Rosetta silent file (secondary structure, phi, psi, omega in degrees, C-alpha in Angstrom):
SEQUENCE: MKKWLALGCSFYCIYLLCFSILPFLDEVLGFKEAHQKLAEEDIESGAWYYIFVKKVEPSSENVRHTLIYWNKGEK
SCORE:     score description
SCORE:     0.000 S_00000001
   1 L     0.000  -37.269 -179.836   64.127  139.810   64.520 S_00000001
   2 H   -65.627  -35.749 -179.548   63.570  137.500   61.531 S_00000001
   3 H   -67.225  -38.874  177.740   67.207  136.421   61.577 S_00000001
   4 H   -66.195  -38.543  177.323   67.005  135.446   65.255 S_00000001
   5 H   -65.090  -41.263  177.860   63.844  133.463   64.581 S_00000001
   6 H   -64.810  -39.748  177.571   65.543  131.710   61.662 S_00000001
   7 H   -63.384  -44.457  178.557   68.553  130.940   63.861 S_00000001
   8 H   -63.437  -41.799  178.080   66.317  129.515   66.582 S_00000001
   9 H   -65.437  -36.993  177.980   64.397  127.409   64.064 S_00000001
  10 H   -63.730  -45.227  178.169   67.673  126.136   62.625 S_00000001
  11 H   -63.691  -37.984  178.402   68.882  125.040   66.061 S_00000001
  12 H   -65.518  -41.007  178.614   65.546  123.371   66.732 S_00000001
  13 H   -64.931  -40.454  177.477   65.735  121.477   63.426 S_00000001
  14 H   -65.343  -42.480  177.230   69.267  120.303   64.204 S_00000001
  15 H   -60.661  -46.084  179.921   68.154  119.216   67.685 S_00000001
  16 H   -61.684  -42.865  179.277   65.173  117.367   66.220 S_00000001
  17 H   -63.719  -47.114 -174.538   67.374  115.649   63.654 S_00000001
  18 H   -72.331  -35.432 -172.651   70.052  114.596   66.147 S_00000001
  19 H  -108.873   -2.693  178.285   67.848  113.428   69.003 S_00000001
  20 H  -126.348  -55.511 -172.158   64.705  112.168   67.261 S_00000001
  21 H   -74.385  -48.486 -177.768   65.114  111.319   63.601 S_00000001
  22 H   -64.969  -42.879  175.195   68.620  109.796   63.572 S_00000001
  23 H   -63.060  -35.582  177.088   68.053  107.483   66.587 S_00000001
  24 H   -64.025  -46.495  178.690   64.778  106.334   65.012 S_00000001
  25 H   -65.070  -33.117  177.634   66.508  105.578   61.707 S_00000001
  26 H   -59.737  -42.538  179.578   69.297  103.824   63.609 S_00000001
  27 H   -75.900  -41.037 -176.156   66.801  101.336   65.040 S_00000001
  28 H   -68.033  -43.055 -175.639   64.670  100.985   61.904 S_00000001
  29 L   -83.145   -6.783  174.466   67.540  100.394   59.465 S_00000001
  30 L    87.449   14.786  178.730   69.293   97.914   61.736 S_00000001
  31 H   -74.393  -22.936 -176.655   72.486   99.819   62.432 S_00000001
  32 H   -62.157  -40.574  179.005   71.981   99.491   66.169 S_00000001
  33 H   -65.392  -40.094  178.887   72.779   95.765   66.116 S_00000001
  34 H   -65.424  -40.573  178.456   75.927   96.373   64.077 S_00000001
  35 H   -64.759  -40.346  178.933   77.055   99.089   66.484 S_00000001
  36 H   -65.631  -38.867  179.354   76.436   96.814   69.451 S_00000001
  37 H   -65.811  -40.528  176.889   78.400   93.993   67.808 S_00000001
  38 H   -61.977  -41.092  179.981   81.322   96.324   67.149 S_00000001
  39 H   -69.713  -41.298 -178.886   81.268   97.418   70.794 S_00000001
  40 H   -65.416  -42.721 -177.305   80.935   93.861   72.152 S_00000001
  41 L   -85.010   -2.239 -179.438   83.783   92.470   70.056 S_00000001
  42 L    55.348   48.598 -179.972   85.925   95.572   70.685 S_00000001
  43 L   -93.810  130.445  175.212   86.464   96.069   66.956 S_00000001
  44 L   -86.568  105.779 -175.981   88.012   99.330   65.822 S_00000001
  45 H   -66.657  -28.466  175.845   85.927  100.199   62.785 S_00000001
  46 H   -65.719  -35.646  178.228   88.455  102.812   61.670 S_00000001
  47 H   -64.888  -39.255  177.483   91.130  100.131   61.519 S_00000001
  48 H   -62.073  -38.424  179.367   88.939   98.047   59.213 S_00000001
  49 H   -61.943  -47.029 -177.576   88.596  101.034   56.901 S_00000001
  50 H   -69.175  -33.224  174.867   92.347  101.523   56.618 S_00000001
  51 H   -63.266  -43.936  179.949   92.944   97.808   56.061 S_00000001
  52 H   -63.810  -42.461 -179.949   90.424   97.878   53.222 S_00000001
  53 H   -64.475  -40.849  179.162   91.993  100.986   51.685 S_00000001
  54 H   -63.953  -33.097  179.321   95.459   99.429   51.845 S_00000001
  55 H   -77.157  -31.826 -175.569   94.179   96.341   50.008 S_00000001
  56 H   -88.014  -26.304 -174.698   92.316   98.293   47.325 S_00000001
  57 H   -55.130  -47.819  179.944   94.904  101.009   46.708 S_00000001
  58 H   -63.383  -33.297 -179.339   97.272   98.954   44.468 S_00000001
  59 H   -70.269  -24.978  179.611   94.419   97.749   42.292 S_00000001
  60 H   -65.036  -35.077  176.691   93.326  101.313   41.564 S_00000001
  61 H   -68.222  -38.577  177.169   96.580  101.907   39.700 S_00000001
  62 H   -62.976  -41.901  178.523   96.038   98.727   37.685 S_00000001
  63 H   -64.443  -41.498  179.961   92.538   99.856   36.742 S_00000001
  64 H   -62.756  -44.232  179.306   93.832  103.282   35.722 S_00000001
  65 H   -64.929  -38.197  178.207   96.519  101.729   33.489 S_00000001
  66 H   -62.563  -42.661 -179.813   93.975   99.383   31.945 S_00000001
  67 H   -68.105  -33.195 -178.961   91.704  102.286   31.063 S_00000001
  68 H   -75.024  -46.380 -169.893   94.565  104.308   29.605 S_00000001
  69 H  -103.515    8.524 -176.548   96.275  101.596   27.525 S_00000001
  70 L   -74.746  132.697  177.272   93.369   99.305   26.685 S_00000001
  71 L    56.115   38.082  177.464   92.870   98.589   22.956 S_00000001
  72 L   -72.369  -26.230 -177.777   95.545  101.017   21.812 S_00000001
  73 L   -75.892  -23.033 -178.780   96.440   98.655   18.954 S_00000001
  74 L   -84.888  145.460  179.585   92.948   98.702   17.446 S_00000001
  75 L  -117.699    0.000    0.000   91.870  101.515   15.173 S_00000001
C-alpha cells in the first residue's frame, strides 16, 4: 500500500511541476517572449545549435593542442 501511495505522490509531483511550476518560471524568467519570437520568425532553434557547434568544433582541437604543447620548452 505504501508503494502505491508513493507512486501516486510521485505522479502528482510530476503533474504539479509540469503544469504549475514550469509555466510560472517560464513567464517569470522571460523565456516566454523568446519562445514567441522564435515562433513568430519561424526560426528553427535546433538549426542554430548545430550551426554553433559546427563553428566551435574546429577551435576545440586548437585549444586541446595548446594545452598539450604549451610551454614544453620551459623547465
